[in-house]
Short mmCIF file of N, CA and C and ligand atoms in Angstrom, two decimals:
data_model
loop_
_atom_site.label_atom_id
_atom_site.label_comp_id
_atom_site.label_asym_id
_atom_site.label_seq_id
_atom_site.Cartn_x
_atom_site.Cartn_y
_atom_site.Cartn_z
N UNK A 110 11.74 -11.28 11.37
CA UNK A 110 10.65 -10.40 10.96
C UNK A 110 9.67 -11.14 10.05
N UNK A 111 8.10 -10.93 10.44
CA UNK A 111 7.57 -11.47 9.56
C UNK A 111 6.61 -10.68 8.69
N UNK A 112 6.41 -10.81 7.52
CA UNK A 112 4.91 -10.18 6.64
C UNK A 112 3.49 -10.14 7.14
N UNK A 113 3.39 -9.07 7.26
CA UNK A 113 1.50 -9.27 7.66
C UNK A 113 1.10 -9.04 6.80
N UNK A 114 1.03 -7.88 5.87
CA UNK A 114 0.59 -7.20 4.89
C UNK A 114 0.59 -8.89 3.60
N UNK A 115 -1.02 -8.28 2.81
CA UNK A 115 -0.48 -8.60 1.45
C UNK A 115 0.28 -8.31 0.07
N UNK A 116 0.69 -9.05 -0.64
CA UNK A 116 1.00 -8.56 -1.57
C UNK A 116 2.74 -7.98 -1.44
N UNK A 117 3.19 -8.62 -0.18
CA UNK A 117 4.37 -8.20 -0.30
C UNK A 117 5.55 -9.25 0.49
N UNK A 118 6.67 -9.43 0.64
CA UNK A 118 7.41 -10.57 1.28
C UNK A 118 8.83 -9.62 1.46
N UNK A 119 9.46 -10.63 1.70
CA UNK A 119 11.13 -10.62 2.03
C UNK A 119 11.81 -11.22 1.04
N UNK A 120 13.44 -10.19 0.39
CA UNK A 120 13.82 -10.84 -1.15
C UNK A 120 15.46 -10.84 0.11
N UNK A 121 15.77 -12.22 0.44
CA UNK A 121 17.37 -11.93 0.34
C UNK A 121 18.32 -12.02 -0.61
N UNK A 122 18.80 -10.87 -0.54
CA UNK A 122 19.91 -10.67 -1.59
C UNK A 122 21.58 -11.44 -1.01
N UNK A 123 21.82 -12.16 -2.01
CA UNK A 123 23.64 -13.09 -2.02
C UNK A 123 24.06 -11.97 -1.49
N UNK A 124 25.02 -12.46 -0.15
CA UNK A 124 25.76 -11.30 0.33
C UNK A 124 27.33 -11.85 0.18
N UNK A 125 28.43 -11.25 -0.07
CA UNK A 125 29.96 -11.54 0.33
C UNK A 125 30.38 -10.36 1.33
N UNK A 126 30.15 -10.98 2.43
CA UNK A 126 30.68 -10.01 3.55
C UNK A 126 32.49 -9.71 3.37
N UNK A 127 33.05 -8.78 3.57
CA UNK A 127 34.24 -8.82 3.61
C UNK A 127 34.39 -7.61 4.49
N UNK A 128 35.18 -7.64 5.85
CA UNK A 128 35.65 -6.56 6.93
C UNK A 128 36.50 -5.48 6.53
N UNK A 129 37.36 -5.38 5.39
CA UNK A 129 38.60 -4.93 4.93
C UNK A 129 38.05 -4.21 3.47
N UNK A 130 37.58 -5.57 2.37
CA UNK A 130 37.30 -4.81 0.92
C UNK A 130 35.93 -4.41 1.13
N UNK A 131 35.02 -4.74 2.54
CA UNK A 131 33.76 -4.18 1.35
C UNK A 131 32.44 -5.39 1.26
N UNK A 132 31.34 -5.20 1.25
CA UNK A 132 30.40 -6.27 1.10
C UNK A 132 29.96 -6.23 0.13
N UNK A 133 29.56 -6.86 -0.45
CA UNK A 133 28.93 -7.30 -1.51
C UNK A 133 27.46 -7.78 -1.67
N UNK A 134 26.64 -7.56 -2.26
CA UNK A 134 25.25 -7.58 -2.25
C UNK A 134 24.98 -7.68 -4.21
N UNK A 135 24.34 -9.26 -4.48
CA UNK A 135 23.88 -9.66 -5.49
C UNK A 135 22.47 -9.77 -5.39
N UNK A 136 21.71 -8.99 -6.94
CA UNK A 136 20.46 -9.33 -6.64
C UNK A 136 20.33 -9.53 -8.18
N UNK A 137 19.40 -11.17 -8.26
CA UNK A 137 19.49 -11.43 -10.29
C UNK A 137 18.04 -11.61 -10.61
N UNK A 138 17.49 -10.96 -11.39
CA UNK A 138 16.30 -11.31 -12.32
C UNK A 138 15.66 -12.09 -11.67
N UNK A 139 14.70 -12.60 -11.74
CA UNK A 139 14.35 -14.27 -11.62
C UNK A 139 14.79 -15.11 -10.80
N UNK A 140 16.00 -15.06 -10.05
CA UNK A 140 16.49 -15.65 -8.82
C UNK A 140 15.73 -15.17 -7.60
N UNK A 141 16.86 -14.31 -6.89
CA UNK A 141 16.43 -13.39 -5.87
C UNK A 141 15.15 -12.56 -5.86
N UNK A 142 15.29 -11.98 -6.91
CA UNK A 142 14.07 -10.65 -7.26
C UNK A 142 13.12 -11.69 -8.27
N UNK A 143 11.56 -11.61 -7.93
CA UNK A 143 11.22 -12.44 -8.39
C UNK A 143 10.02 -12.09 -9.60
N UNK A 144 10.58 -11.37 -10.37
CA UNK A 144 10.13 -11.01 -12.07
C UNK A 144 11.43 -10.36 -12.29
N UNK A 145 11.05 -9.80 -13.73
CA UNK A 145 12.23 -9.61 -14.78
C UNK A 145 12.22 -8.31 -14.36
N UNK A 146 13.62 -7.27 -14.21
CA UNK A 146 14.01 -5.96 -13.88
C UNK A 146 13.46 -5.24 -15.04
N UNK A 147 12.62 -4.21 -15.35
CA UNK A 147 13.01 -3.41 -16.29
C UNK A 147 13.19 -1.73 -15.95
N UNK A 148 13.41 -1.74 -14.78
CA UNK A 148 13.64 -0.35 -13.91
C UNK A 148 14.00 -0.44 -12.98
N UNK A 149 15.38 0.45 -12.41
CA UNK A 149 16.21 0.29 -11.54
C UNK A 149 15.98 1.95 -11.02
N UNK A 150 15.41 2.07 -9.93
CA UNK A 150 15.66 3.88 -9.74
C UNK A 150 15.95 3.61 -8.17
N UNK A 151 16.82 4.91 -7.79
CA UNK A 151 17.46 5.17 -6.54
C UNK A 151 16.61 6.45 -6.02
N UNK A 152 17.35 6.76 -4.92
CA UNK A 152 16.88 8.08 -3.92
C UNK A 152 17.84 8.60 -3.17
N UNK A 153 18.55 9.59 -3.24
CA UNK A 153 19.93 9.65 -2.18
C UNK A 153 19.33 11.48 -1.92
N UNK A 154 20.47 11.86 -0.85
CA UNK A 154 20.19 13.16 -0.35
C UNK A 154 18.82 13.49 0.01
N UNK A 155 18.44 13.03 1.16
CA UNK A 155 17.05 13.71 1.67
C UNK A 155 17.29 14.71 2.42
N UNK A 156 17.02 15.77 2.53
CA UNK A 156 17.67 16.98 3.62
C UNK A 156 16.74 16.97 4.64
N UNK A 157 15.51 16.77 4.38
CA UNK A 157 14.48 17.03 5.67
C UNK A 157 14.26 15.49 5.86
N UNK A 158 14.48 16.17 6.96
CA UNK A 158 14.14 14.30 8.06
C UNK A 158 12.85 14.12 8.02
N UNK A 159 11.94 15.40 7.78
CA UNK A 159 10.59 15.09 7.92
C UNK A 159 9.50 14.83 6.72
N UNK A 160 10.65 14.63 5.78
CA UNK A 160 9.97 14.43 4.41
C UNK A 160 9.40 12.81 4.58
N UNK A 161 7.84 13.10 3.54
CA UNK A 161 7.17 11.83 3.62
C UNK A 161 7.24 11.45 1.94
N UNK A 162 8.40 10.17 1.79
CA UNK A 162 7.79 9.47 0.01
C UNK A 162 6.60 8.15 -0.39
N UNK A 163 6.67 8.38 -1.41
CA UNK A 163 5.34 7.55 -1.72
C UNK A 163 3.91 7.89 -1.56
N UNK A 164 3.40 7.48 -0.54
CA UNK A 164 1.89 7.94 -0.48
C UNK A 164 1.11 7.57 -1.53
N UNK A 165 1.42 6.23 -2.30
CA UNK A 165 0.72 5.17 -3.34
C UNK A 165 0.64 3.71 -3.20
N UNK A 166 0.05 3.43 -4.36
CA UNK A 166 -0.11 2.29 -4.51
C UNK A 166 -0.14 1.66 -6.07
N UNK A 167 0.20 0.74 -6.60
CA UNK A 167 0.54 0.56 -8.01
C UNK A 167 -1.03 -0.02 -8.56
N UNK A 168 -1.19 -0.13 -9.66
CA UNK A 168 -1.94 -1.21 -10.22
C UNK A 168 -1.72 -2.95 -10.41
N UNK A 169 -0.16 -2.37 -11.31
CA UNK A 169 0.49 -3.84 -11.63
C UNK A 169 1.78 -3.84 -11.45
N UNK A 170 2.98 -2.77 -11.35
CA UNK A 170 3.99 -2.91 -11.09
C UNK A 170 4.08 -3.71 -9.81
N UNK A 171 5.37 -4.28 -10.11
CA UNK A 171 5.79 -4.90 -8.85
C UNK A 171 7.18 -4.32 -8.73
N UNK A 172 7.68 -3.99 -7.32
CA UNK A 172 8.71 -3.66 -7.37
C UNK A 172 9.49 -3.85 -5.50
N UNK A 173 10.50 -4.03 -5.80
CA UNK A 173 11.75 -4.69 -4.43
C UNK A 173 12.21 -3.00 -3.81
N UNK A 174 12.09 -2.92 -2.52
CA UNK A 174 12.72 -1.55 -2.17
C UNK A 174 13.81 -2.29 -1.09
N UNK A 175 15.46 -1.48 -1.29
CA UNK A 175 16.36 -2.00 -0.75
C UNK A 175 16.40 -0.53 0.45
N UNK A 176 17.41 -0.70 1.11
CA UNK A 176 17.79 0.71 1.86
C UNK A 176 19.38 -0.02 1.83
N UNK A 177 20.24 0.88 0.84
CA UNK A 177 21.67 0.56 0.54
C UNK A 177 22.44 1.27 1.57
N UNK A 178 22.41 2.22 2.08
CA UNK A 178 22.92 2.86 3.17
C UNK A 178 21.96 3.57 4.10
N UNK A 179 22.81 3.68 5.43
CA UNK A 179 21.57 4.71 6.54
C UNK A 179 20.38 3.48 6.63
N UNK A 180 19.35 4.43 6.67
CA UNK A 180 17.53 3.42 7.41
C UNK A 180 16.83 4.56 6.72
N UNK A 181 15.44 4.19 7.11
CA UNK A 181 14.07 4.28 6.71
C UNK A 181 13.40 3.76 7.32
N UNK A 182 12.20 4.08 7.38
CA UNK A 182 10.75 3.42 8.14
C UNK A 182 10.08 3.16 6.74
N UNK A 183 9.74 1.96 6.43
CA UNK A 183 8.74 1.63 5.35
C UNK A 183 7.50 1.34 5.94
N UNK A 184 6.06 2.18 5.42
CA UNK A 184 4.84 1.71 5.89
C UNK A 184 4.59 1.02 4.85
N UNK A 185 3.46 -0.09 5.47
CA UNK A 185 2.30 -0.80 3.83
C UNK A 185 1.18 -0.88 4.93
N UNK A 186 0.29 -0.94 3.74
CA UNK A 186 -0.95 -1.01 4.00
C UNK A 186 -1.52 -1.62 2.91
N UNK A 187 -1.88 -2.73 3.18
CA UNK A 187 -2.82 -3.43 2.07
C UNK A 187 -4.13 -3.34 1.83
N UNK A 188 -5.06 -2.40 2.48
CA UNK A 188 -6.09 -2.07 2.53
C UNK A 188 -6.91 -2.39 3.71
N UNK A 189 -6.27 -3.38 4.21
CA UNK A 189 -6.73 -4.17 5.72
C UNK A 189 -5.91 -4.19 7.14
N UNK A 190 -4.92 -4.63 6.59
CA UNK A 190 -3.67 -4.55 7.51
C UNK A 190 -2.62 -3.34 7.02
N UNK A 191 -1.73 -3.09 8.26
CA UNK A 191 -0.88 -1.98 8.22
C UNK A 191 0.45 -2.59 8.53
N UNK A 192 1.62 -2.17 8.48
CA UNK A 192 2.66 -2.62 8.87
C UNK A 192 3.95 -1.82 8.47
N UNK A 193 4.74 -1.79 9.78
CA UNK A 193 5.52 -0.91 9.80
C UNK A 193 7.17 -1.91 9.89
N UNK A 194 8.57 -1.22 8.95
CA UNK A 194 8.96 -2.02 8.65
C UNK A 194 10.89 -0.83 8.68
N UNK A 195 11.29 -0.78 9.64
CA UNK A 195 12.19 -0.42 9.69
C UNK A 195 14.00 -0.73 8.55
N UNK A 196 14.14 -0.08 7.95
CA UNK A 196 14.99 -1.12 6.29
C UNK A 196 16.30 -0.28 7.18
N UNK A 197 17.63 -1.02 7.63
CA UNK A 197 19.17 -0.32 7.60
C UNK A 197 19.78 -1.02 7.49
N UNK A 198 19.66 -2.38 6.36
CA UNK A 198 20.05 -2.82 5.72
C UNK A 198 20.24 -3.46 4.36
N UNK A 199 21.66 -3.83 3.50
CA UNK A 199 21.31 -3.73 2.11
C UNK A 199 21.00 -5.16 2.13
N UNK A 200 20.79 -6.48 2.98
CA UNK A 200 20.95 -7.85 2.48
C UNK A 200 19.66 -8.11 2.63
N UNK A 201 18.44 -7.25 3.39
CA UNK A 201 17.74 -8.15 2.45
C UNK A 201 16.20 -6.75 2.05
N UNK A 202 15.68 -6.89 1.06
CA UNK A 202 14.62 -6.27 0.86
C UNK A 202 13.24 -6.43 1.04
N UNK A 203 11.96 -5.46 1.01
CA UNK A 203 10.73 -6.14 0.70
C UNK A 203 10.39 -5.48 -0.44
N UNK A 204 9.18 -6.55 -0.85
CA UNK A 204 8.56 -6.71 -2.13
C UNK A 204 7.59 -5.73 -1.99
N UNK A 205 7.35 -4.98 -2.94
CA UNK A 205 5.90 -3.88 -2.92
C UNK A 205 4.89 -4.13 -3.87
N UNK A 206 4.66 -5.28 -3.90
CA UNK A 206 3.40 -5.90 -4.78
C UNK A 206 2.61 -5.09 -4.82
N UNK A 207 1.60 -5.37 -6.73
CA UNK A 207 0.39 -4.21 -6.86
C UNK A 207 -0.36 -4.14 -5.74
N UNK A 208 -1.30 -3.23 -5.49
CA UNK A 208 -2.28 -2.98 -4.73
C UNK A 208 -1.46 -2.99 -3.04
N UNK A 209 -0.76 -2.56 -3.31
CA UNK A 209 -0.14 -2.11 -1.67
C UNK A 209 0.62 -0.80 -0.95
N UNK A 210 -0.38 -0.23 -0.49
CA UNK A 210 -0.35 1.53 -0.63
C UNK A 210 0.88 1.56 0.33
N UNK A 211 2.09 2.49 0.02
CA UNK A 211 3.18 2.36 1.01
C UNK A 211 3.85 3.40 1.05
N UNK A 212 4.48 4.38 2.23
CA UNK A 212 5.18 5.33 2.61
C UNK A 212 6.64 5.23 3.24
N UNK A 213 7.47 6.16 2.38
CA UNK A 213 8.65 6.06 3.26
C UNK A 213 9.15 7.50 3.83
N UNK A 214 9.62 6.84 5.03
CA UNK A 214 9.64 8.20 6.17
C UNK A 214 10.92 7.81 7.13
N UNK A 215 11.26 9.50 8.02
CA UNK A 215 12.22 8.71 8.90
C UNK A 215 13.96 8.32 8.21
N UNK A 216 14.12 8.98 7.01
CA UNK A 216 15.02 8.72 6.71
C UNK A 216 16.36 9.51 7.41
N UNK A 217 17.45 8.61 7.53
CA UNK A 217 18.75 9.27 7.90
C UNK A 217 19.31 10.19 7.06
N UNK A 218 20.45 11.23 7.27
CA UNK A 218 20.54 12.21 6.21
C UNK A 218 21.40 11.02 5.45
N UNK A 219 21.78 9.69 5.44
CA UNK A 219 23.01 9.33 4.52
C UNK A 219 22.40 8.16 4.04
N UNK A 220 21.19 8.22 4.23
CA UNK A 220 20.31 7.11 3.45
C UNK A 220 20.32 7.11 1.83
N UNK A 221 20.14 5.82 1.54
CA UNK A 221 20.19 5.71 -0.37
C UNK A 221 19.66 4.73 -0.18
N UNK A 222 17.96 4.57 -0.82
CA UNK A 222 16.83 3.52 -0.95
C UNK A 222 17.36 3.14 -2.77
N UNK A 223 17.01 1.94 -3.26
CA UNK A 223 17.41 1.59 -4.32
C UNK A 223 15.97 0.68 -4.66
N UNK A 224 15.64 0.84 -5.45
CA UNK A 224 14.28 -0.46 -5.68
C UNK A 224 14.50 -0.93 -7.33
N UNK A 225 14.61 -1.95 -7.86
CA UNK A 225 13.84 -2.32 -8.46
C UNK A 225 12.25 -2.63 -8.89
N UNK A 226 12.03 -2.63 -10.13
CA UNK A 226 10.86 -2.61 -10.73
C UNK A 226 10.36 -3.44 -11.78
N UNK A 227 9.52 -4.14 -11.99
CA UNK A 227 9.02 -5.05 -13.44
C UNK A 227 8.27 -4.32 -13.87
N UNK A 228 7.80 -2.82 -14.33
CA UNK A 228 8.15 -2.01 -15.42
C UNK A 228 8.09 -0.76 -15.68
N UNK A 229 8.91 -0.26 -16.92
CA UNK A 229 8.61 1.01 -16.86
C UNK A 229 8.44 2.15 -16.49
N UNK A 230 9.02 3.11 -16.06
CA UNK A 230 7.85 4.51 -15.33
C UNK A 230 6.55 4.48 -16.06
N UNK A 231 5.39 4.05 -15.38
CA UNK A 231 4.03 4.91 -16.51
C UNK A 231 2.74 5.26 -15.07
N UNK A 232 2.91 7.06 -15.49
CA UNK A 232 2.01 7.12 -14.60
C UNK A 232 0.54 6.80 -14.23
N UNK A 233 -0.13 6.23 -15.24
CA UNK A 233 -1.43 5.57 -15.02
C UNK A 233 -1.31 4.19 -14.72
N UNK A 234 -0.37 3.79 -13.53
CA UNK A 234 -0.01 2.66 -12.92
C UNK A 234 -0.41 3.35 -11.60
N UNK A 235 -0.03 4.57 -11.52
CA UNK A 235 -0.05 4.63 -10.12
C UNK A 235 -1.29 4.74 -9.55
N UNK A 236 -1.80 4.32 -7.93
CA UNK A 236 -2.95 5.25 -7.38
C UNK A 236 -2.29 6.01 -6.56
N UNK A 237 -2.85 7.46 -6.48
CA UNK A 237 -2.38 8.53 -5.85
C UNK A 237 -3.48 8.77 -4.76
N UNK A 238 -4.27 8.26 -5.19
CA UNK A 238 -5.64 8.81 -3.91
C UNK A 238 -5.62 7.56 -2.80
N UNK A 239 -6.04 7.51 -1.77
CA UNK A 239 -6.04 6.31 -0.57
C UNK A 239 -7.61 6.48 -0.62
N UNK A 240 -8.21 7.40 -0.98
CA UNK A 240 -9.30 6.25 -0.87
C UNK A 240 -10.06 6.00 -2.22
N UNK A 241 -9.20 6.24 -3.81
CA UNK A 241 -9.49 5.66 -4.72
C UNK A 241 -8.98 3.95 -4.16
N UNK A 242 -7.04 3.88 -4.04
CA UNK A 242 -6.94 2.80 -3.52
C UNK A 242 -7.93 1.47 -2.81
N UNK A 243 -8.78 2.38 -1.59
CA UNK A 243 -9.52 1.67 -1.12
C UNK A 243 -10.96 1.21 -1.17
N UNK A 244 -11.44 1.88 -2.24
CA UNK A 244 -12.52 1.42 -3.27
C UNK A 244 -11.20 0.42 -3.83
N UNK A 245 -10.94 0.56 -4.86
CA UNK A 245 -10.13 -0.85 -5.19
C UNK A 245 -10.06 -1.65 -4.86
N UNK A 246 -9.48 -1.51 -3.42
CA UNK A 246 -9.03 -2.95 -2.58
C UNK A 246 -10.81 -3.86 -2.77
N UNK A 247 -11.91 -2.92 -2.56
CA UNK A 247 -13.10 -3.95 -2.27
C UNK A 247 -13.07 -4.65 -3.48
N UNK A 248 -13.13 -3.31 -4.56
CA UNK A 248 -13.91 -3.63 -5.85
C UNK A 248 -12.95 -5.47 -6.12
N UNK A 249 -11.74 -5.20 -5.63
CA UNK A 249 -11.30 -6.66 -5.94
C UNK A 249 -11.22 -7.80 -4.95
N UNK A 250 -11.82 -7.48 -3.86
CA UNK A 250 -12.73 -8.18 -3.03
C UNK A 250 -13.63 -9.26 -3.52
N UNK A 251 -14.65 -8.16 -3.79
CA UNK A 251 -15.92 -8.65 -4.76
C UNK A 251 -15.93 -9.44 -6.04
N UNK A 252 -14.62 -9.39 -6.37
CA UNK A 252 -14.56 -10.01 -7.76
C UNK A 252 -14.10 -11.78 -7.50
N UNK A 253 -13.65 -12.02 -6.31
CA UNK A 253 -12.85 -13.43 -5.74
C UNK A 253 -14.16 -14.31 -5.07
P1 TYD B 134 7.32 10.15 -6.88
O1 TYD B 134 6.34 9.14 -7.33
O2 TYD B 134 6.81 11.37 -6.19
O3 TYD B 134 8.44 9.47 -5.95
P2 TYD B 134 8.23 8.75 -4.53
O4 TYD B 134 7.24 7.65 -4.75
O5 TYD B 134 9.58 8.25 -4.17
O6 TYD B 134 7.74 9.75 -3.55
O7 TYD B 134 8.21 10.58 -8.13
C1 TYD B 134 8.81 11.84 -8.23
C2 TYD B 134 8.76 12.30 -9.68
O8 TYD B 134 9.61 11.48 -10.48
C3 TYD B 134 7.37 12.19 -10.27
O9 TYD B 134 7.17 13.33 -11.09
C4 TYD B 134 7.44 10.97 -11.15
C5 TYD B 134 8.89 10.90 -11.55
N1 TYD B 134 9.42 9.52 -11.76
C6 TYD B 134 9.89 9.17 -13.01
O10 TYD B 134 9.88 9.96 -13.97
N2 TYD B 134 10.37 7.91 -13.20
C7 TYD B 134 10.41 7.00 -12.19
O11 TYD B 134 10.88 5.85 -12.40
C8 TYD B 134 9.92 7.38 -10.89
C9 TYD B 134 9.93 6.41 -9.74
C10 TYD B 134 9.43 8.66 -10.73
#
């Protein structure tokens, strides 16, 4: 699989496969995940299959979305390009770099998304509008 979108990549996480105990999935600071953790939030129990999350885009957070059990459909959209990104697995993640408006949909009922974050909850990080977002995307166009 490859990245089209900007502002975002592929994090593999250390795996110890084991058939009997159990797999194992390491993800460290600064190694794998590539800034410092200071927010770890999950998502479990979706009841409607037809529920849509996200529908944003950050300023400056950066943050890793895993899918630990079940699947998901992850969209991004970087303001230019679109890309659609099927997650039903925990080994490896993508990156949701600022300025990359993204939806998750399509979830299984036994899905559990896990993301890390470099920081904080603060809601004047977020953009909530797509086409505040996309004034953005130019306004920082124009500035390069
Ligand atoms: P929301 O942004 O709607 O979640 P998603 O992007 O998955 O659709 O967040 C739901 C609510 O939870 C919203 O009121 C903000 C709050 N929240 C926190 O308080 N802390 C957090 O770390 C996150 C991610 C959300």
């Amino acid at each position: 699989m490859k990245i089209k979108v900007k502002n975002s990549g592929i994090v593999r996480l250390t795996t110890r496969k084991d058939a009997r105990r159990g797999d194992l999935f390491v993800a460290e600071s600064m190694k794998n995940i590539p800034f410092a953790i200071k927010r770890v939030y999950s998502v479990n129990n979706i009841k409607d299959p037809a529920v849509v999350r996200g529908h944003h885009a950050h300023k400056k957070t950066k943050q890793v979305i895993f899918c630990a059990n079940g699947s998901f459909k992850l969209s991004l959209d970087d303001g230019k390009r679109k890309q659609e990104i099927f997650l039903s697995t925990h080994a490896f993640g993508i990156i949701l770099g600022p300025m990359l408006w993204h939806t998750m949909s399509g979830f299984s009922k036994d899905c559990v998304i896990v993301v890390f974050a470099s920081e904080h909850y603060n809601e004047k990080d977020y953009i909530r509008s797509y086409e505040d977002f996309l004034k953005l995307v130019k306004k920082h166009e124009q500035r390069k």
